[in-house]
PDB file of N, CA and C in Angstrom:
ATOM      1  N   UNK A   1       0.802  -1.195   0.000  1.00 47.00           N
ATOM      2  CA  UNK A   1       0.000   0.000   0.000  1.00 47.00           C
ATOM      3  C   UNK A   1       0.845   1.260   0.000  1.00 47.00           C
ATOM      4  N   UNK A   2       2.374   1.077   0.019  1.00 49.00           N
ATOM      5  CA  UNK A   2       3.152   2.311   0.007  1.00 49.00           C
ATOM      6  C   UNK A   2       2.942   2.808  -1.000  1.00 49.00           C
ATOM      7  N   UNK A   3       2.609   2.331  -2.189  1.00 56.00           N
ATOM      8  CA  UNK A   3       2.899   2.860  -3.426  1.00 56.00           C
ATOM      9  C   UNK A   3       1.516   3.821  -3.969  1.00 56.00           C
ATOM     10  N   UNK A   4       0.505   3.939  -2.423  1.00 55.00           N
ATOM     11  CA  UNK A   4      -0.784   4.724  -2.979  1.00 55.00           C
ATOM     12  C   UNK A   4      -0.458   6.031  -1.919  1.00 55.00           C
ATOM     13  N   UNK A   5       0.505   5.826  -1.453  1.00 59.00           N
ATOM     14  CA  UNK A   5       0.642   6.974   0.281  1.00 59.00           C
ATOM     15  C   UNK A   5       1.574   8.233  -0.725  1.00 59.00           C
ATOM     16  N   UNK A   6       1.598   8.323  -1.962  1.00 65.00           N
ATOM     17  CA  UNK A   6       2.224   9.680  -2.648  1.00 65.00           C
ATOM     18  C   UNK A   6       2.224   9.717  -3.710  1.00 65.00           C
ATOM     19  N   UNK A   7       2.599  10.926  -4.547  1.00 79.00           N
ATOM     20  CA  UNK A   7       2.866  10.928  -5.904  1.00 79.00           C
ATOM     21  C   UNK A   7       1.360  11.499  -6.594  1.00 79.00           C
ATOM     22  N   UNK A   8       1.680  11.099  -7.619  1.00 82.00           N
ATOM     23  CA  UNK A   8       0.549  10.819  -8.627  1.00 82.00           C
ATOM     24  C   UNK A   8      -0.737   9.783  -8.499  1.00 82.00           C
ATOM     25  N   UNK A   9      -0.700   8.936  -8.011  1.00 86.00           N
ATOM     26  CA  UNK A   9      -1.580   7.919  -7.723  1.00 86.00           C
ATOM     27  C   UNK A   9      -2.265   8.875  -6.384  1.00 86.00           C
ATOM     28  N   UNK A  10      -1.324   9.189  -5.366  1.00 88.00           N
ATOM     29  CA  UNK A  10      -2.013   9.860  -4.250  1.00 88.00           C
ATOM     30  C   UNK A  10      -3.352  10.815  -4.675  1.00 88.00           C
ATOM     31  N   UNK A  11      -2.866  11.458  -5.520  1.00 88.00           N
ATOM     32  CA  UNK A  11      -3.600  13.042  -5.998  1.00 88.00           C
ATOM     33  C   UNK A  11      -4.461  12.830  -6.666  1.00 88.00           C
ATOM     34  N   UNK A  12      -4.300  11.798  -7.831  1.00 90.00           N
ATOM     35  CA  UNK A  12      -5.691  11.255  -8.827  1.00 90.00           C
ATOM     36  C   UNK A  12      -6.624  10.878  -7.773  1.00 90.00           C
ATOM     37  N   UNK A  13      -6.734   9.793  -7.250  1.00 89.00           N
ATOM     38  CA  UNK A  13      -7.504   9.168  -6.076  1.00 89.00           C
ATOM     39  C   UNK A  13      -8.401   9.959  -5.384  1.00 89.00           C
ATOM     40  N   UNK A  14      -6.910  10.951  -4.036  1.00 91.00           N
ATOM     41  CA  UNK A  14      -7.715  12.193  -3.649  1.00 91.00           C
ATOM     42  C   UNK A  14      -8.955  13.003  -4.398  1.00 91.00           C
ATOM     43  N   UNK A  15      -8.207  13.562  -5.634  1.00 92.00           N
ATOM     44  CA  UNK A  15      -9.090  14.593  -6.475  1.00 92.00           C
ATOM     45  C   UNK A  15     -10.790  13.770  -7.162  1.00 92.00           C
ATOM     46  N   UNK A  16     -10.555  12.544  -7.322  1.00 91.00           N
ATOM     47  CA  UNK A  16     -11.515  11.934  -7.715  1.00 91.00           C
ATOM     48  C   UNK A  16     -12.510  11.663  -6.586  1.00 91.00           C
ATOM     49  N   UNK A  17     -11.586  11.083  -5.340  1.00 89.00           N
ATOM     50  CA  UNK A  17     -12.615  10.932  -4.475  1.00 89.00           C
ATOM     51  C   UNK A  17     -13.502  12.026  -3.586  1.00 89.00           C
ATOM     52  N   UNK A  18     -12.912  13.128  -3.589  1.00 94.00           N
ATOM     53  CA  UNK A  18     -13.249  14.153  -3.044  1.00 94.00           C
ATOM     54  C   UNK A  18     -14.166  15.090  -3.806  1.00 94.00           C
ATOM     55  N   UNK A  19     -14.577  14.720  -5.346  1.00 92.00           N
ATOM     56  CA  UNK A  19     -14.957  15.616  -5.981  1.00 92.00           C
ATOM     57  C   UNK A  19     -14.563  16.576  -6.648  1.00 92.00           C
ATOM     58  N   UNK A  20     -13.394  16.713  -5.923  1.00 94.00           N
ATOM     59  CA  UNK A  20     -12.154  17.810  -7.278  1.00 94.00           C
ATOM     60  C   UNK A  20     -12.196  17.967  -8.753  1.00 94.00           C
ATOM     61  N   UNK A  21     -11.809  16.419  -9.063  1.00 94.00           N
ATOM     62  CA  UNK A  21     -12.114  15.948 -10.368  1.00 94.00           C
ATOM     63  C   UNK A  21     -13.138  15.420 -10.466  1.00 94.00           C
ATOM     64  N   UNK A  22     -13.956  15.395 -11.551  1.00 95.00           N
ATOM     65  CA  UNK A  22     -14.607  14.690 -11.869  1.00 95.00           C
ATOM     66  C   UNK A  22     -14.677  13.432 -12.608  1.00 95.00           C
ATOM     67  N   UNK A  23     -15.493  12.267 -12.468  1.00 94.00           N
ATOM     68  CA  UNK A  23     -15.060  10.581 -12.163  1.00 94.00           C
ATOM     69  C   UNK A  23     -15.438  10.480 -13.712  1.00 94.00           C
ATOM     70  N   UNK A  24     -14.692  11.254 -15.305  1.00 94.00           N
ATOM     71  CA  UNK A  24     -15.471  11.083 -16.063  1.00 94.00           C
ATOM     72  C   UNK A  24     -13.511  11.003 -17.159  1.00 94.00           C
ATOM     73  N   UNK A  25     -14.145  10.459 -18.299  1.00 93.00           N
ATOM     74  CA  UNK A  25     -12.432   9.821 -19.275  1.00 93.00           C
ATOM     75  C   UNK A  25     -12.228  11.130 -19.445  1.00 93.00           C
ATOM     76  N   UNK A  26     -12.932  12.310 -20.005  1.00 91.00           N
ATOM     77  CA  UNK A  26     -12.518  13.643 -20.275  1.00 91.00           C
ATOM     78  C   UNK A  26     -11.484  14.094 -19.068  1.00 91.00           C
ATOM     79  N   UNK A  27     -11.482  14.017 -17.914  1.00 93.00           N
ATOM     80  CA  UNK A  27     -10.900  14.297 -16.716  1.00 93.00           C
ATOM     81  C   UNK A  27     -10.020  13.528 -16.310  1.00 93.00           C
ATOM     82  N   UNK A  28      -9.889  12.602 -16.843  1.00 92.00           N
ATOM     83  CA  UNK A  28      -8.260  12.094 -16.688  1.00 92.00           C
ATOM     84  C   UNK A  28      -7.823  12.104 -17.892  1.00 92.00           C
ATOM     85  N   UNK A  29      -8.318  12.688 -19.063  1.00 89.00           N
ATOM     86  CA  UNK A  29      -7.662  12.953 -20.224  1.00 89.00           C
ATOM     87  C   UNK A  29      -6.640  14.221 -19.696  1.00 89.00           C
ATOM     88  N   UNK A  30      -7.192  14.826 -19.012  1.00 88.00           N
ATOM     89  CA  UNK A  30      -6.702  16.422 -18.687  1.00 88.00           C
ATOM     90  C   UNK A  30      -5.413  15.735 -18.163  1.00 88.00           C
ATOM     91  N   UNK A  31      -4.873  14.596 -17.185  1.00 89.00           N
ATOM     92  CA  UNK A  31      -3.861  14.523 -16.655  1.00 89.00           C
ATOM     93  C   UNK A  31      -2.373  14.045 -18.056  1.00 89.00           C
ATOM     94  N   UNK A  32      -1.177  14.309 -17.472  1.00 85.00           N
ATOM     95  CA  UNK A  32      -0.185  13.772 -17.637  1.00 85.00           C
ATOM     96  C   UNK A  32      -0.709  12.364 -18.176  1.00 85.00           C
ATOM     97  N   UNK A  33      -0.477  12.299 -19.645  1.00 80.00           N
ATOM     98  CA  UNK A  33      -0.917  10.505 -20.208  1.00 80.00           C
ATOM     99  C   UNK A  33       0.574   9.745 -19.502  1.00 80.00           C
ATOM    100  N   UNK A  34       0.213   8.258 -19.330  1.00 84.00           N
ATOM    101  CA  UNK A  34       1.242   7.786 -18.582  1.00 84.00           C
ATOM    102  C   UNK A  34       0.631   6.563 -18.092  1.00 84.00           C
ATOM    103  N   UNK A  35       1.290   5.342 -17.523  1.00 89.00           N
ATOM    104  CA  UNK A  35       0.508   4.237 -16.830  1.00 89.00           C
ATOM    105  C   UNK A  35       0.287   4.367 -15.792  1.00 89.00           C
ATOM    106  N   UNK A  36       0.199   5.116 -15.039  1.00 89.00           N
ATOM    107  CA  UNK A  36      -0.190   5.529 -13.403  1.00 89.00           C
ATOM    108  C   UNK A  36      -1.666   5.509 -14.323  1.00 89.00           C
ATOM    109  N   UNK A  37      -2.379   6.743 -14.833  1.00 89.00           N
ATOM    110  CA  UNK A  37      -3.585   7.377 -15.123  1.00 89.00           C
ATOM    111  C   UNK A  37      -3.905   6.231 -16.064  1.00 89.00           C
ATOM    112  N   UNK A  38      -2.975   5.465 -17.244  1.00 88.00           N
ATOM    113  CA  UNK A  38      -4.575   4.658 -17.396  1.00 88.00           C
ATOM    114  C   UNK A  38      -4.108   3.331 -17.020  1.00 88.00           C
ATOM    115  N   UNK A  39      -3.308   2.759 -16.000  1.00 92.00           N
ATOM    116  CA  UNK A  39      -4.216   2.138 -14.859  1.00 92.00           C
ATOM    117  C   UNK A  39      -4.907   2.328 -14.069  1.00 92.00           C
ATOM    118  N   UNK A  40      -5.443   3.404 -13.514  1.00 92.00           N
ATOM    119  CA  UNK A  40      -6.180   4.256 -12.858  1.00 92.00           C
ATOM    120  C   UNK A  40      -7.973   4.156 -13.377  1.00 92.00           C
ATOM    121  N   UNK A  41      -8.044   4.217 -14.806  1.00 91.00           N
ATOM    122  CA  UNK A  41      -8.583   4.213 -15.866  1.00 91.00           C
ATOM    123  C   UNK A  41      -9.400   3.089 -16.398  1.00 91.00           C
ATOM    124  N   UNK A  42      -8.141   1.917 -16.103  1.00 91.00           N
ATOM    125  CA  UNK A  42      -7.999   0.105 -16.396  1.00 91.00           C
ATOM    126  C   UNK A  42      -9.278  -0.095 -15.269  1.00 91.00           C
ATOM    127  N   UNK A  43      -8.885  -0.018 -14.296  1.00 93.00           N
ATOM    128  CA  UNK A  43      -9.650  -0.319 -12.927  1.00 93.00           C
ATOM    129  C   UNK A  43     -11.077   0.231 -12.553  1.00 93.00           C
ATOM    130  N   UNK A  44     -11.031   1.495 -13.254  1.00 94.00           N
ATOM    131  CA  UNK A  44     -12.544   1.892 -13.098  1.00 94.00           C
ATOM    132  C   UNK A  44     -13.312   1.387 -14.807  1.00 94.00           C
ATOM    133  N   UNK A  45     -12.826   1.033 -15.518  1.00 93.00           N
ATOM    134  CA  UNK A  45     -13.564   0.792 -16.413  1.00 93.00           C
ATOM    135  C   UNK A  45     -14.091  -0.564 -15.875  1.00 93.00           C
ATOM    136  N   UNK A  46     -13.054  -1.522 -15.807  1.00 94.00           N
ATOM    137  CA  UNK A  46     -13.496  -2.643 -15.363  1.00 94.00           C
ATOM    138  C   UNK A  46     -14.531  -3.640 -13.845  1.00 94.00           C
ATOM    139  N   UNK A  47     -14.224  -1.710 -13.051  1.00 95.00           N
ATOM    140  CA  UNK A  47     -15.735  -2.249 -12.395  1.00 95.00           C
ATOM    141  C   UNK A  47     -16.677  -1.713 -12.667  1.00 95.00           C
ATOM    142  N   UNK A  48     -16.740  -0.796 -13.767  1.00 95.00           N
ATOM    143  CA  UNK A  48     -17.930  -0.555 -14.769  1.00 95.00           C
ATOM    144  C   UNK A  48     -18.430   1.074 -13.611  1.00 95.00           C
ATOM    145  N   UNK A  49     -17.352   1.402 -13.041  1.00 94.00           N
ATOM    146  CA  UNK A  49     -17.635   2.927 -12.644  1.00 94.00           C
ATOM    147  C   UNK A  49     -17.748   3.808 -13.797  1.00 94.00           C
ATOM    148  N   UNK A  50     -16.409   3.507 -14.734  1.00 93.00           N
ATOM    149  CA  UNK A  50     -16.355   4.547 -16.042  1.00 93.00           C
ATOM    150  C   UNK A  50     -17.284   3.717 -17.342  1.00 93.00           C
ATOM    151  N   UNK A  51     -17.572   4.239 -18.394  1.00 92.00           N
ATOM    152  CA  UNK A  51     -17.854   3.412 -19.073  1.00 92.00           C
ATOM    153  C   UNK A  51     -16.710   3.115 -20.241  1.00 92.00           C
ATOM    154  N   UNK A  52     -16.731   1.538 -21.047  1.00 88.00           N
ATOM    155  CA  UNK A  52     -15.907   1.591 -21.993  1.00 88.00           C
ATOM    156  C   UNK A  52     -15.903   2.710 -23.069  1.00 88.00           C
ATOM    157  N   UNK A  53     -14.661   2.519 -23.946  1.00 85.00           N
ATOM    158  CA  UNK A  53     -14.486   3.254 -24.897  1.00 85.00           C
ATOM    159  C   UNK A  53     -13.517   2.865 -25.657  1.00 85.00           C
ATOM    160  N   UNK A  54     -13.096   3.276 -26.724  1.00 77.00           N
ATOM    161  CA  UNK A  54     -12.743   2.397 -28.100  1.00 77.00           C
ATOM    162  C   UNK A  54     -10.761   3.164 -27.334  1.00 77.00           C
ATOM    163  N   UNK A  55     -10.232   2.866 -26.613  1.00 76.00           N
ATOM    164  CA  UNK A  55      -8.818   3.442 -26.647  1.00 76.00           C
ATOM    165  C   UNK A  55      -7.875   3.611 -27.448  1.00 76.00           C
ATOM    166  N   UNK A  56      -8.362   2.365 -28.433  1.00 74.00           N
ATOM    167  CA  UNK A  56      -6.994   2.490 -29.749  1.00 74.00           C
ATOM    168  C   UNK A  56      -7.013   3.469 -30.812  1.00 74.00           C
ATOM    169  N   UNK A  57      -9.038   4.641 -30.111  1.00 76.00           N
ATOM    170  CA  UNK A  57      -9.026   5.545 -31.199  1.00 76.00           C
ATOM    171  C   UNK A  57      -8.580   6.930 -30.257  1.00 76.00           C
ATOM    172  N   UNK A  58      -8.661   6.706 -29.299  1.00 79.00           N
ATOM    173  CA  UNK A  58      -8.774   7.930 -28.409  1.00 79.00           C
ATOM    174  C   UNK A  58      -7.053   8.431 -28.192  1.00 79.00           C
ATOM    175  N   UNK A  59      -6.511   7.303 -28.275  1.00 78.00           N
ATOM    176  CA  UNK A  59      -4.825   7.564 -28.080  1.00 78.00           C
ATOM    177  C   UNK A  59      -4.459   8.492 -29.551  1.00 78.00           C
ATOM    178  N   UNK A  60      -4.385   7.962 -30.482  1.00 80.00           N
ATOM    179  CA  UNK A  60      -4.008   8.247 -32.037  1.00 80.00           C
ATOM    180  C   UNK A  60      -5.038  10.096 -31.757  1.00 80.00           C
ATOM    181  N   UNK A  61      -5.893   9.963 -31.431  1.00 81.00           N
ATOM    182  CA  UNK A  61      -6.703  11.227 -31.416  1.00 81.00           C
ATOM    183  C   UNK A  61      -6.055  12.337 -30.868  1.00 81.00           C
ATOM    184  N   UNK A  62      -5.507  11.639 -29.299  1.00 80.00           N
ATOM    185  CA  UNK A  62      -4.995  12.736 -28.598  1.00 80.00           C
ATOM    186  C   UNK A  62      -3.654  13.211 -28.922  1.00 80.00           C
ATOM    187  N   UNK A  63      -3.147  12.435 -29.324  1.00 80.00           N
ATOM    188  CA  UNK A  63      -1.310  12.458 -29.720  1.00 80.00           C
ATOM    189  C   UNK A  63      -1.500  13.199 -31.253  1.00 80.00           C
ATOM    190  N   UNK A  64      -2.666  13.873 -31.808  1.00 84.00           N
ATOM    191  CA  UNK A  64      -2.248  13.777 -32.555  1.00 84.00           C
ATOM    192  C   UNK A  64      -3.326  15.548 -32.666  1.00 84.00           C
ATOM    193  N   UNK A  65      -3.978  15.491 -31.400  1.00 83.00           N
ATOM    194  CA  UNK A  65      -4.248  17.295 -31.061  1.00 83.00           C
ATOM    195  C   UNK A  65      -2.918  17.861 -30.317  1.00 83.00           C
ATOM    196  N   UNK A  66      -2.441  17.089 -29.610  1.00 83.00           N
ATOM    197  CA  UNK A  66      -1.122  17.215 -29.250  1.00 83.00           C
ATOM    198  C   UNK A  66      -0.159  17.964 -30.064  1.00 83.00           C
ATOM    199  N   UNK A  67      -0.047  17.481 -31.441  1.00 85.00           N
ATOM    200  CA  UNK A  67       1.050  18.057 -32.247  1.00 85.00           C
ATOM    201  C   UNK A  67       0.556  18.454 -32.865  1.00 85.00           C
ATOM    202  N   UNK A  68      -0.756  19.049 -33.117  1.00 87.00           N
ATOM    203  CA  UNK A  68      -1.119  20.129 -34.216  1.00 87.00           C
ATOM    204  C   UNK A  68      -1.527  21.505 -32.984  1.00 87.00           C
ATOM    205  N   UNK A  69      -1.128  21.229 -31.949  1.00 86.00           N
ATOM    206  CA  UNK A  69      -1.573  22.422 -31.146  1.00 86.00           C
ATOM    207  C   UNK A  69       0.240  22.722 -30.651  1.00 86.00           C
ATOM    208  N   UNK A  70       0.689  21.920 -30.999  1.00 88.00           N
ATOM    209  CA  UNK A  70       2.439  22.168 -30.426  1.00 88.00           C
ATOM    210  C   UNK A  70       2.833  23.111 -31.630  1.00 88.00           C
ATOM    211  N   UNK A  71       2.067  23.172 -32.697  1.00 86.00           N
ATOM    212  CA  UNK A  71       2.827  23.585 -34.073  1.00 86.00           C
ATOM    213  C   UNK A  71       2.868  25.388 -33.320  1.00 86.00           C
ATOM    214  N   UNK A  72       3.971  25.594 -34.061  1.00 88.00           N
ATOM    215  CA  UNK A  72       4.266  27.381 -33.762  1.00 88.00           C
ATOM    216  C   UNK A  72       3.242  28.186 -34.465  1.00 88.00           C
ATOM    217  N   UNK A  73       2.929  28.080 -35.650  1.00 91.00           N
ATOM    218  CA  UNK A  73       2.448  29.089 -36.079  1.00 91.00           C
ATOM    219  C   UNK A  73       0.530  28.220 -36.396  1.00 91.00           C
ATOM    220  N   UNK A  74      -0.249  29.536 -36.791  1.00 92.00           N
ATOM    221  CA  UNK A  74      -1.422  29.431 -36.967  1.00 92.00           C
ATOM    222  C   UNK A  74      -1.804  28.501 -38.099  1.00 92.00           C
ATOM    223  N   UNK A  75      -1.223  28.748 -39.217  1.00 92.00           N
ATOM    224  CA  UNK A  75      -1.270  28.483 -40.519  1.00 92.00           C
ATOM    225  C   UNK A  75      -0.618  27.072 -40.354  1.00 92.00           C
ATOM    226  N   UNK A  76       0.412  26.414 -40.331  1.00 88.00           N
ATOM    227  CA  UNK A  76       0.755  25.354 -39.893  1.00 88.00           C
ATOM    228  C   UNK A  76      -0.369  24.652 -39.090  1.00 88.00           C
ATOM    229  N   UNK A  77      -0.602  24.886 -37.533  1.00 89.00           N
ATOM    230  CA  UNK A  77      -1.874  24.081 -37.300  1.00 89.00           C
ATOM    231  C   UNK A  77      -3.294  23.931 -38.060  1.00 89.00           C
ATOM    232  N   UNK A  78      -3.499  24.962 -38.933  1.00 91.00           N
ATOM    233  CA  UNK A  78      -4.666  24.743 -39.655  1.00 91.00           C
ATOM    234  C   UNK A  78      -4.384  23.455 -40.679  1.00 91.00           C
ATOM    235  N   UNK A  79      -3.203  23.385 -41.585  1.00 90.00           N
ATOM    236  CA  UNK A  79      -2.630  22.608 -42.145  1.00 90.00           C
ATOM    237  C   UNK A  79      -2.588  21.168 -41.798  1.00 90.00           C
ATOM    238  N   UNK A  80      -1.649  21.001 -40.326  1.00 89.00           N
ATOM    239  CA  UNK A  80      -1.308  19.924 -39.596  1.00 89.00           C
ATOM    240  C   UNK A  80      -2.969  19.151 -39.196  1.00 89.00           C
ATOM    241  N   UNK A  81      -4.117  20.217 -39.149  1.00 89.00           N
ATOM    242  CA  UNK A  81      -5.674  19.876 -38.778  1.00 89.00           C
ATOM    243  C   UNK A  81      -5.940  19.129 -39.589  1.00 89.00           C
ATOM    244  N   UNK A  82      -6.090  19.686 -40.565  1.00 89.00           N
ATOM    245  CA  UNK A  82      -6.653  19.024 -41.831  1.00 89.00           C
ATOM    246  C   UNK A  82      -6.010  17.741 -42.359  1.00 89.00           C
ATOM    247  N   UNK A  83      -4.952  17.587 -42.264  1.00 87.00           N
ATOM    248  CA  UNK A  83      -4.423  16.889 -42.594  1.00 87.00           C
ATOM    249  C   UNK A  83      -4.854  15.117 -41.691  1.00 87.00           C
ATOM    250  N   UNK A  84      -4.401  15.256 -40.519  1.00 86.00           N
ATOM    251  CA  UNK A  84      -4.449  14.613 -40.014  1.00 86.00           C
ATOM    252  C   UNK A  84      -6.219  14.165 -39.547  1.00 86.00           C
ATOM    253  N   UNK A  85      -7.474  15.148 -39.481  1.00 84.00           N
ATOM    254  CA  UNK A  85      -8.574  14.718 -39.750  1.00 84.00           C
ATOM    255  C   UNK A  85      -9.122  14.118 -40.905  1.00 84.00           C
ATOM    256  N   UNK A  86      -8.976  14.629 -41.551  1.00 86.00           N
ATOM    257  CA  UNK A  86      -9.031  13.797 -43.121  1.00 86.00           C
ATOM    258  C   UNK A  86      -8.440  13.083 -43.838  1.00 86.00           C
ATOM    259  N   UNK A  87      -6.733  12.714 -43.531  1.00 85.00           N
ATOM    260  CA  UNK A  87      -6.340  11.724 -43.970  1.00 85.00           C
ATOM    261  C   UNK A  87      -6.240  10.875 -43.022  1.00 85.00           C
ATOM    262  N   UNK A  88      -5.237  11.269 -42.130  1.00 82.00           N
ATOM    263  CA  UNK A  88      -4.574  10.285 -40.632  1.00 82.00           C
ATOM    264  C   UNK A  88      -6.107   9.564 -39.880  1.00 82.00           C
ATOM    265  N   UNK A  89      -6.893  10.314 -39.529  1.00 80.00           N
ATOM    266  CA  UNK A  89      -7.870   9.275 -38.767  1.00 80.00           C
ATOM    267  C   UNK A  89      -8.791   8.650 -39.498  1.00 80.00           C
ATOM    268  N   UNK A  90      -9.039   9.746 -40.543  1.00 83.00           N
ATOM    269  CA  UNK A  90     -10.482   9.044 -41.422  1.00 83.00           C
ATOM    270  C   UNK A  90     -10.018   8.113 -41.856  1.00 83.00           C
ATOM    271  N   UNK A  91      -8.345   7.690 -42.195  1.00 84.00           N
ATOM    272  CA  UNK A  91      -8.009   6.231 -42.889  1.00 84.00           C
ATOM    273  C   UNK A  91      -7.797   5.364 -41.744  1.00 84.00           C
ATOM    274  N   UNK A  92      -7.620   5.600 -40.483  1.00 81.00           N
ATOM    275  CA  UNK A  92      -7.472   4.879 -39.154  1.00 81.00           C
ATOM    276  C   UNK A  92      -8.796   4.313 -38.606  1.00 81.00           C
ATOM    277  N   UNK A  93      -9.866   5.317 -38.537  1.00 79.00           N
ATOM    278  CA  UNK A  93     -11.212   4.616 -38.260  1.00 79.00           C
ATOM    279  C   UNK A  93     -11.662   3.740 -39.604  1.00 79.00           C
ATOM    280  N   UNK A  94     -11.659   4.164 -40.871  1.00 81.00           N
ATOM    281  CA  UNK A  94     -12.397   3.239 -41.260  1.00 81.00           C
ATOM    282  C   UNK A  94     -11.560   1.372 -41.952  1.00 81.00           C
ATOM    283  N   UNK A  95     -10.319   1.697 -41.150  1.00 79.00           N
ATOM    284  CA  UNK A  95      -9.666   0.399 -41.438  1.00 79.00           C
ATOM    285  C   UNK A  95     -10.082  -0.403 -39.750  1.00 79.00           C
ATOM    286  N   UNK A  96     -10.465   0.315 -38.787  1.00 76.00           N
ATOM    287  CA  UNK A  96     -10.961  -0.228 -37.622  1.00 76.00           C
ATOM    288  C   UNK A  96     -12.457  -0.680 -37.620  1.00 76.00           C
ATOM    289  N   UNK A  97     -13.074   0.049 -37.933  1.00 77.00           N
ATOM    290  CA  UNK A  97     -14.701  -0.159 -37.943  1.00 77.00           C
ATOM    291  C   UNK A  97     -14.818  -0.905 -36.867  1.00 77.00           C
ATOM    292  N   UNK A  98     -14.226  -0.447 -35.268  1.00 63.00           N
ATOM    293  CA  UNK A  98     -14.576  -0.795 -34.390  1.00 63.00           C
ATOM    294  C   UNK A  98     -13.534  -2.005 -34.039  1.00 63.00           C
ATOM    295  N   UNK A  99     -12.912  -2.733 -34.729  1.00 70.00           N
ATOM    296  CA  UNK A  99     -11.932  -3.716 -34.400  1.00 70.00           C
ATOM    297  C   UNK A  99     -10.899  -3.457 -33.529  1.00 70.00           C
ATOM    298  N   UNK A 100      -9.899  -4.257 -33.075  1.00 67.00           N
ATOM    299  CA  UNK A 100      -9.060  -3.653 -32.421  1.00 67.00           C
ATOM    300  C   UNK A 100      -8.055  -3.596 -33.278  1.00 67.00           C
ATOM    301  N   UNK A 101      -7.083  -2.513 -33.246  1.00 65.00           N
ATOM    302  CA  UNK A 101      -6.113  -1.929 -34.253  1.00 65.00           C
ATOM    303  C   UNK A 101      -4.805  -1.990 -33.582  1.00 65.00           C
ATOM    304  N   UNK A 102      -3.605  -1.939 -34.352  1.00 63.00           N
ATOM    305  CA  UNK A 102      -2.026  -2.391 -34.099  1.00 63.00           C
ATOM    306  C   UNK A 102      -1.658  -1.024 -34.371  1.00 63.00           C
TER     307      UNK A 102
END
């Protein structure tokens, strides 16, 4: 049990249990991605606190507002947008159609 008495695990827990955060995937999206948060994640899905969700689309999604919001300039992220909504996922979801993806 040492390994829940600090850190990161301490504070998710706290903030969730206390109401801080709210017990919802958007709200631990907000944290540091990492295996602390989605084992954190693992565990409430699986006692059916959170509900499922497709992860192999939600990762590729986020990593990938990630670097069109890292881009420096305006014009570039409009670019890097488009790009990656219309080519990068629209060819990622419809080779998934819900399957699980590599």
């Amino acid at each position: 049990m040492r390994r829940l008495s600090g850190g990161i695990v301490s504070t998710v827990l706290s903030d969730l249990g206390s109401g801080r955060r709210p017990l919802t995937h958007e709200a631990l999206d907000q944290l540091p991605a990492g295996k602390v948060v989605e084992h954190i994640r693992g565990v409430l899905v699986a006692t059916g606190t959170l509900p499922q969700r497709f992860e192999q689309m939600v990762r590729p999604e986020r990593h990938l507002n990630d670097l069109v919001t890292s881009h420096a300039t305006a014009e570039g992220r409009k670019i890097l947008h488009r790009y990656a909504t219309w080519h990068l996922l629209r060819r990622l979801r419809r080779r998934s159609r819900g399957n699980d993806i590599t």
